[in-house]
Short mmCIF file of C-alpha atoms in Angstrom, two decimals:
data_model
loop_
_atom_site.label_atom_id
_atom_site.label_comp_id
_atom_site.label_asym_id
_atom_site.label_seq_id
_atom_site.Cartn_x
_atom_site.Cartn_y
_atom_site.Cartn_z
CA UNK A 1 -17.52 -1.35 2.88
CA UNK A 2 -15.05 1.38 1.95
CA UNK A 3 -11.39 0.46 2.36
CA UNK A 4 -10.12 3.87 3.33
CA UNK A 5 -12.87 4.94 5.73
CA UNK A 6 -15.36 2.80 7.63
CA UNK A 7 -18.92 4.05 7.89
CA UNK A 8 -19.76 5.61 11.24
CA UNK A 9 -23.56 5.60 10.87
CA UNK A 10 -24.19 3.41 13.90
CA UNK A 11 -22.22 5.73 16.20
CA UNK A 12 -24.15 8.86 15.31
CA UNK A 13 -26.09 10.18 18.30
CA UNK A 14 -24.40 7.96 20.90
CA UNK A 15 -22.46 9.52 23.78
CA UNK A 16 -18.65 9.27 23.99
CA UNK A 17 -17.54 5.91 25.33
CA UNK A 18 -20.53 4.02 23.95
CA UNK A 19 -19.44 0.51 22.96
CA UNK A 20 -20.71 0.44 19.37
CA UNK A 21 -18.81 -1.89 17.06
CA UNK A 22 -17.81 -0.21 13.79
CA UNK A 23 -16.51 -2.34 10.96
CA UNK A 24 -16.93 -5.74 9.38
CA UNK A 25 -17.32 -8.78 11.60
CA UNK A 26 -14.51 -11.15 10.61
CA UNK A 27 -14.95 -13.98 13.10
CA UNK A 28 -18.04 -15.76 14.35
CA UNK A 29 -17.11 -15.99 18.03
CA UNK A 30 -14.49 -14.00 19.95
CA UNK A 31 -11.54 -16.04 21.16
CA UNK A 32 -9.48 -15.24 24.26
CA UNK A 33 -5.96 -16.58 24.68
CA UNK A 34 -3.83 -16.12 27.78
CA UNK A 35 -0.07 -16.60 27.82
CA UNK A 36 1.39 -16.20 31.30
CA UNK A 37 5.12 -16.67 31.76
CA UNK A 38 8.34 -15.93 33.56
CA UNK A 39 11.79 -17.50 33.33
CA UNK A 40 10.66 -20.77 34.90
CA UNK A 41 6.97 -21.03 34.10
CA UNK A 42 4.72 -20.92 31.03
CA UNK A 43 0.95 -21.09 30.85
CA UNK A 44 -0.67 -20.98 27.41
CA UNK A 45 -4.40 -21.61 27.14
CA UNK A 46 -7.66 -20.38 25.70
CA UNK A 47 -9.99 -18.86 28.27
CA UNK A 48 -13.78 -19.13 28.33
CA UNK A 49 -14.56 -16.63 31.09
CA UNK A 50 -13.17 -13.17 31.76
CA UNK A 51 -13.93 -13.50 35.47
CA UNK A 52 -11.18 -16.13 35.85
CA UNK A 53 -8.59 -13.60 34.62
CA UNK A 54 -8.98 -11.03 37.39
CA UNK A 55 -6.18 -12.71 39.38
CA UNK A 56 -3.72 -11.90 36.60
CA UNK A 57 -4.00 -8.14 36.89
CA UNK A 58 -1.25 -7.87 39.50
CA UNK A 59 0.55 -11.21 39.27
CA UNK A 60 4.34 -11.32 39.46
CA UNK A 61 4.67 -12.98 36.05
CA UNK A 62 4.19 -11.40 32.63
CA UNK A 63 0.74 -11.97 31.17
CA UNK A 64 -0.33 -11.57 27.56
CA UNK A 65 -4.06 -11.62 26.94
CA UNK A 66 -5.05 -11.67 23.27
CA UNK A 67 -8.64 -11.25 22.08
CA UNK A 68 -9.60 -12.22 18.52
CA UNK A 69 -12.90 -10.64 17.49
CA UNK A 70 -14.09 -7.17 18.49
CA UNK A 71 -17.82 -7.29 17.77
CA UNK A 72 -19.01 -8.59 21.18
CA UNK A 73 -19.73 -5.40 23.13
CA UNK A 74 -20.66 -7.31 26.31
CA UNK A 75 -17.33 -9.10 26.31
CA UNK A 76 -15.45 -5.83 25.76
CA UNK A 77 -17.35 -4.22 28.62
CA UNK A 78 -16.45 -7.15 30.86
CA UNK A 79 -12.78 -6.85 29.91
CA UNK A 80 -12.91 -3.14 30.62
CA UNK A 81 -14.35 -3.60 34.09
CA UNK A 82 -12.01 -6.50 34.94
CA UNK A 83 -8.82 -4.74 33.91
CA UNK A 84 -9.89 -1.16 34.59
CA UNK A 85 -9.83 0.02 30.97
CA UNK A 86 -11.71 3.26 30.35
CA UNK A 87 -14.77 3.31 28.15
CA UNK A 88 -13.11 5.78 25.76
CA UNK A 89 -10.27 3.34 25.15
CA UNK A 90 -12.73 0.49 24.65
CA UNK A 91 -14.64 2.63 22.19
CA UNK A 92 -11.46 3.12 20.15
CA UNK A 93 -10.66 -0.59 20.30
CA UNK A 94 -13.95 -1.73 18.76
CA UNK A 95 -13.99 1.07 16.17
CA UNK A 96 -12.01 -0.57 13.36
CA UNK A 97 -12.01 2.70 11.44
CA UNK A 98 -10.05 4.37 14.23
CA UNK A 99 -6.97 6.21 13.03
CA UNK A 100 -3.77 4.78 14.59
CA UNK A 101 -3.06 6.53 17.87
CA UNK A 102 -1.25 6.31 21.19
CA UNK A 103 -2.51 7.46 24.59
CA UNK A 104 -0.68 7.17 27.86
CA UNK A 105 -1.41 7.56 31.55
CA UNK A 106 0.28 6.47 34.75
CA UNK A 107 -1.77 3.27 34.77
CA UNK A 108 -1.70 2.22 31.11
CA UNK A 109 -0.41 2.91 27.60
CA UNK A 110 -2.89 2.41 24.76
CA UNK A 111 -1.79 1.85 21.16
CA UNK A 112 -3.96 1.27 18.11
CA UNK A 113 -2.64 0.69 14.60
CA UNK A 114 -3.25 -1.33 11.44
CA UNK A 115 -1.81 -4.72 10.61
CA UNK A 116 -1.47 -5.57 6.93
CA UNK A 117 -1.72 -8.87 5.10
CA UNK A 118 -1.01 -9.68 1.47
CA UNK A 119 -3.29 -11.80 -0.71
CA UNK A 120 -1.01 -13.40 -3.35
CA UNK A 121 -3.96 -14.57 -5.46
CA UNK A 122 -5.72 -11.21 -5.75
CA UNK A 123 -2.42 -9.32 -5.24
CA UNK A 124 -4.27 -7.03 -2.85
CA UNK A 125 -3.42 -5.73 0.61
CA UNK A 126 -5.86 -6.16 3.48
CA UNK A 127 -5.79 -4.44 6.84
CA UNK A 128 -7.10 -5.19 10.29
CA UNK A 129 -6.93 -3.17 13.47
CA UNK A 130 -4.57 -4.10 16.26
CA UNK A 131 -5.01 -2.49 19.67
CA UNK A 132 -2.78 -2.97 22.71
CA UNK A 133 -3.14 -1.89 26.33
CA UNK A 134 0.04 -2.07 28.40
CA UNK A 135 -0.24 -2.16 32.19
CA UNK A 136 2.21 -3.05 34.96
CA UNK A 137 2.42 -6.82 34.42
CA UNK A 138 -0.12 -7.32 31.68
CA UNK A 139 -0.34 -6.70 27.96
CA UNK A 140 -3.78 -6.91 26.37
CA UNK A 141 -4.00 -7.10 22.58
CA UNK A 142 -7.15 -6.99 20.45
CA UNK A 143 -7.37 -8.24 16.85
CA UNK A 144 -10.28 -8.43 14.43
CA UNK A 145 -9.61 -12.07 13.60
CA UNK A 146 -7.15 -14.87 14.37
CA UNK A 147 -3.89 -14.64 12.47
CA UNK A 148 -0.32 -15.89 12.32
CA UNK A 149 1.57 -12.61 12.43
CA UNK A 150 2.46 -13.05 16.12
CA UNK A 151 3.15 -16.76 15.96
CA UNK A 152 6.95 -16.19 15.86
CA UNK A 153 6.66 -14.32 19.17
CA UNK A 154 4.69 -17.15 20.74
CA UNK A 155 7.30 -19.58 19.48
CA UNK A 156 10.07 -17.52 21.08
CA UNK A 157 8.18 -17.60 24.37
CA UNK A 158 7.72 -21.35 24.19
CA UNK A 159 11.36 -22.03 23.31
CA UNK A 160 12.82 -19.37 25.66
CA UNK A 161 14.61 -17.81 22.70
CA UNK A 162 16.36 -14.54 23.46
CA UNK A 163 15.49 -12.35 26.42
CA UNK A 164 11.71 -12.35 26.08
CA UNK A 165 11.07 -14.65 29.07
CA UNK A 166 13.26 -12.52 31.35
CA UNK A 167 11.76 -9.12 30.48
CA UNK A 168 8.34 -7.64 31.10
CA UNK A 169 5.28 -6.78 29.03
CA UNK A 170 6.93 -3.62 27.66
CA UNK A 171 9.46 -5.78 25.82
CA UNK A 172 6.62 -8.04 24.70
CA UNK A 173 4.86 -4.99 23.25
CA UNK A 174 8.06 -4.08 21.42
CA UNK A 175 8.34 -7.57 19.91
CA UNK A 176 4.75 -7.42 18.66
CA UNK A 177 5.29 -4.01 17.08
CA UNK A 178 8.50 -5.33 15.56
CA UNK A 179 6.51 -8.15 13.92
CA UNK A 180 4.01 -5.64 12.57
CA UNK A 181 6.71 -3.49 10.96
CA UNK A 182 8.62 -6.48 9.62
CA UNK A 183 5.38 -7.55 7.97
CA UNK A 184 5.00 -4.02 6.57
CA UNK A 185 8.45 -4.25 5.00
CA UNK A 186 7.79 -7.72 3.62
CA UNK A 187 4.57 -6.57 1.92
CA UNK A 188 6.17 -3.40 0.53
CA UNK A 189 9.07 -5.47 -0.80
CA UNK A 190 6.66 -7.90 -2.49
CA UNK A 191 4.70 -5.07 -4.08
CA UNK A 192 7.92 -3.26 -5.00
CA UNK A 193 9.27 -6.23 -6.96
CA UNK A 194 6.16 -6.17 -9.14
CA UNK A 195 6.32 -2.39 -9.54
CA UNK A 196 9.96 -2.50 -10.67
CA UNK A 197 9.00 -4.98 -13.39
CA UNK A 198 7.13 -2.15 -15.11
CA UNK A 199 10.36 -0.24 -15.87
CA UNK A 200 11.16 -1.99 -19.16
CA UNK A 201 7.62 -2.90 -20.17
CA UNK A 202 6.41 0.68 -19.99
CA UNK A 203 8.97 1.72 -22.62
CA UNK A 204 8.55 -1.25 -24.95
CA UNK A 205 4.88 -2.13 -24.60
CA UNK A 206 2.74 0.62 -23.00
CA UNK A 207 -0.64 -1.07 -23.31
CA UNK A 208 -3.97 -0.28 -21.71
CA UNK A 209 -3.54 -3.36 -19.52
CA UNK A 210 -0.26 -1.96 -18.19
CA UNK A 211 -1.96 1.35 -17.38
CA UNK A 212 -4.60 -0.52 -15.37
CA UNK A 213 -1.84 -2.33 -13.45
CA UNK A 214 -0.11 0.95 -12.63
CA UNK A 215 -3.33 2.48 -11.34
CA UNK A 216 -4.05 -0.67 -9.32
CA UNK A 217 -0.67 -0.58 -7.59
CA UNK A 218 -1.00 3.16 -6.98
CA UNK A 219 -4.23 2.42 -5.12
CA UNK A 220 -2.63 -0.40 -3.11
CA UNK A 221 0.42 1.69 -2.17
CA UNK A 222 -1.89 4.49 -1.03
CA UNK A 223 -3.67 1.93 1.15
CA UNK A 224 -0.35 0.79 2.63
CA UNK A 225 0.73 4.39 3.18
CA UNK A 226 -2.47 5.10 5.10
CA UNK A 227 -1.46 2.40 7.62
CA UNK A 228 2.31 2.88 7.70
CA UNK A 229 2.68 6.62 8.19
CA UNK A 230 0.49 6.88 11.33
CA UNK A 231 2.19 3.76 12.69
CA UNK A 232 5.54 5.51 12.36
CA UNK A 233 4.16 8.45 14.34
CA UNK A 234 3.17 6.04 17.11
CA UNK A 235 6.67 4.58 17.32
CA UNK A 236 8.26 8.03 17.37
CA UNK A 237 5.98 9.04 20.22
CA UNK A 238 6.64 5.77 22.03
CA UNK A 239 10.39 6.44 21.91
CA UNK A 240 9.85 9.76 23.66
CA UNK A 241 7.39 8.47 26.27
CA UNK A 242 8.52 9.00 29.85
CA UNK A 243 6.47 6.44 31.69
CA UNK A 244 7.35 3.88 34.33
CA UNK A 245 5.58 1.23 32.26
CA UNK A 246 8.42 1.51 29.70
CA UNK A 247 11.69 0.49 31.35
CA UNK A 248 14.94 2.24 30.29
CA UNK A 249 16.45 -1.01 29.02
CA UNK A 250 13.72 -1.15 26.35
CA UNK A 251 14.67 2.25 24.89
CA UNK A 252 17.40 0.92 22.53
CA UNK A 253 14.95 -1.56 21.04
CA UNK A 254 12.35 1.16 20.52
CA UNK A 255 14.92 3.34 18.77
CA UNK A 256 15.75 0.43 16.49
CA UNK A 257 12.04 0.04 15.81
CA UNK A 258 11.91 3.74 14.99
CA UNK A 259 14.62 3.23 12.38
CA UNK A 260 12.63 0.38 10.86
CA UNK A 261 9.51 2.53 10.73
CA UNK A 262 11.45 5.25 8.89
CA UNK A 263 12.79 2.66 6.46
CA UNK A 264 9.27 1.38 5.83
CA UNK A 265 7.85 4.82 5.15
CA UNK A 266 10.80 5.67 2.88
CA UNK A 267 10.22 2.48 0.87
CA UNK A 268 6.52 3.28 0.49
CA UNK A 269 7.28 6.81 -0.67
CA UNK A 270 9.91 5.58 -3.15
CA UNK A 271 7.50 3.16 -4.78
CA UNK A 272 4.72 5.75 -4.84
CA UNK A 273 7.06 8.14 -6.65
CA UNK A 274 8.11 5.31 -8.96
CA UNK A 275 4.49 4.64 -9.87
CA UNK A 276 3.92 8.33 -10.52
CA UNK A 277 6.99 8.25 -12.75
CA UNK A 278 5.65 5.18 -14.54
CA UNK A 279 2.39 6.96 -15.17
CA UNK A 280 4.21 10.01 -16.56
CA UNK A 281 6.42 7.84 -18.75
CA UNK A 282 3.36 5.97 -20.01
CA UNK A 283 1.68 9.24 -20.98
CA UNK A 284 4.87 10.51 -22.62
CA UNK A 285 5.34 7.26 -24.55
CA UNK A 286 1.76 7.29 -25.80
CA UNK A 287 2.11 10.98 -26.73
CA UNK A 288 5.37 10.32 -28.58
CA UNK A 289 3.79 7.46 -30.49
CA UNK A 290 0.89 9.69 -31.41
CA UNK A 291 3.32 12.40 -32.50
CA UNK A 292 5.19 9.89 -34.67
CA UNK A 293 1.93 8.86 -36.33
CA UNK A 294 0.90 12.47 -36.87
CA UNK A 295 4.35 13.28 -38.28
CA UNK A 296 4.12 10.41 -40.74
CA UNK A 297 0.63 11.41 -41.81
CA UNK A 298 1.69 15.04 -42.16
CA UNK A 299 4.71 14.12 -44.31
CA UNK A 300 2.54 11.79 -46.37
CA UNK A 301 -0.08 14.49 -46.89
CA UNK A 302 2.57 17.12 -47.67
CA UNK A 303 4.11 14.95 -50.37
CA UNK A 304 0.75 14.56 -52.08
CA UNK A 305 0.04 18.30 -52.14
CA UNK A 306 2.23 19.04 -55.23
CA UNK A 307 1.22 15.73 -56.79
CA UNK A 308 -2.44 16.68 -56.40
CA UNK A 309 -1.61 20.09 -57.84
CA UNK A 310 -0.01 18.57 -60.94
CA UNK A 311 -2.80 16.04 -61.35
CA UNK A 312 -5.35 18.80 -60.92
CA UNK A 313 -3.82 20.92 -63.66
CA UNK A 314 -3.81 18.12 -66.21
CA UNK A 315 -7.19 16.94 -65.11
CA UNK A 316 -8.84 20.19 -66.28
CA UNK A 317 -11.09 20.04 -69.34
CA UNK A 318 -9.67 22.97 -71.34
CA UNK A 319 -9.24 22.09 -75.02
CA UNK A 320 -6.19 24.30 -75.55
CA UNK A 321 -3.59 22.53 -73.47
CA UNK A 322 -0.64 21.63 -75.73
CA UNK A 323 0.90 19.14 -73.27
CA UNK A 324 -2.17 16.95 -73.60
CA UNK A 325 -1.20 16.10 -77.14
CA UNK A 326 2.40 15.09 -76.42
CA UNK A 327 3.01 11.53 -77.39
CA UNK A 328 4.98 10.83 -74.15
CA UNK A 329 3.25 13.45 -71.96
CA UNK A 330 1.85 10.88 -69.51
CA UNK A 331 5.28 9.44 -68.78
CA UNK A 332 6.79 12.90 -68.54
CA UNK A 333 4.24 13.91 -65.92
CA UNK A 334 4.85 10.72 -63.92
CA UNK A 335 8.58 11.38 -64.02
CA UNK A 336 8.03 14.92 -62.76
CA UNK A 337 5.88 13.58 -59.93
CA UNK A 338 8.53 11.02 -58.90
CA UNK A 339 11.20 13.70 -59.01
CA UNK A 340 9.08 15.99 -56.80
CA UNK A 341 8.61 13.16 -54.26
CA UNK A 342 12.35 12.39 -54.17
CA UNK A 343 13.28 16.06 -53.77
CA UNK A 344 10.79 16.52 -50.94
CA UNK A 345 12.00 13.40 -49.15
CA UNK A 346 15.59 14.59 -49.45
CA UNK A 347 14.59 17.98 -48.04
CA UNK A 348 12.71 16.42 -45.12
CA UNK A 349 15.71 14.22 -44.36
CA UNK A 350 18.05 17.21 -44.39
CA UNK A 351 15.78 19.01 -41.92
CA UNK A 352 15.65 15.88 -39.68
CA UNK A 353 11.93 15.67 -40.10
CA UNK A 354 12.21 12.00 -40.98
#
């Protein structure tokens, strides 16, 4: 399957809002996890049935429902009917090729973006879609597969660290987005360290293998950029949202998240420009080496032009050539040739051609 664009063949011909899963199935069975909490209470469990969750739609506590696995259309339809999520939103959730977006209404705010993960063995970046639906007391999140990106948030909830247990689902949404962008920065930093290692090598040893590495990292940074830039747009829009679901006390945190998103995009652009510069330097270095070789061959050939001329003259078969009968003519001709070579080398050196 293409990395930059998922095939949409299965959606062709279906009406808007049709629950057709688009993407690669990454987990065998969907998994539903409910975390319900306030300052004095915490409930953390995996849920087998969506019907048991209907009581949490309007509870006084903060509820976080996370679904791992998007391929079960029946389950998604059941979630939509239980929590009053529109079919168009559900369609975007299970379309893993969906471009990151944000939609808002008086009842809910929908966000969809890409989460990135780094494979240290293959040194590649992988992406999965994260969708979130924020309602009055409930945050629903949808992931393609189980992961550990949000485990620090769950740990903060368990340990009552910070203000997370005293604030609502809007602050919870902020903390999840903060984890996503921190992970962006971590991956860009890891890739950037490897990219910066090319600076010296590209001048001293511009090999074909190095060119392949540069092209590889250009491809990976383009993949990161495809996820990071739309995610920044989402945060910028979220900062400007005027919706009762986002309380005013969350605004400073969202502005801080906006700064982080700008920093992430700037870092991606810097390393993309650095890779372009590496590629240009590589081409210039190879060209300069080729020029040096051509200059040497040209000088070498130029030196042999007069020598070939002299050898050609005395290689002719005319009988009347008085120099042919000189007793020391051979050594005289060799001396003339050496003198010509030395004079030409001195001239080339004076002209800075050597």
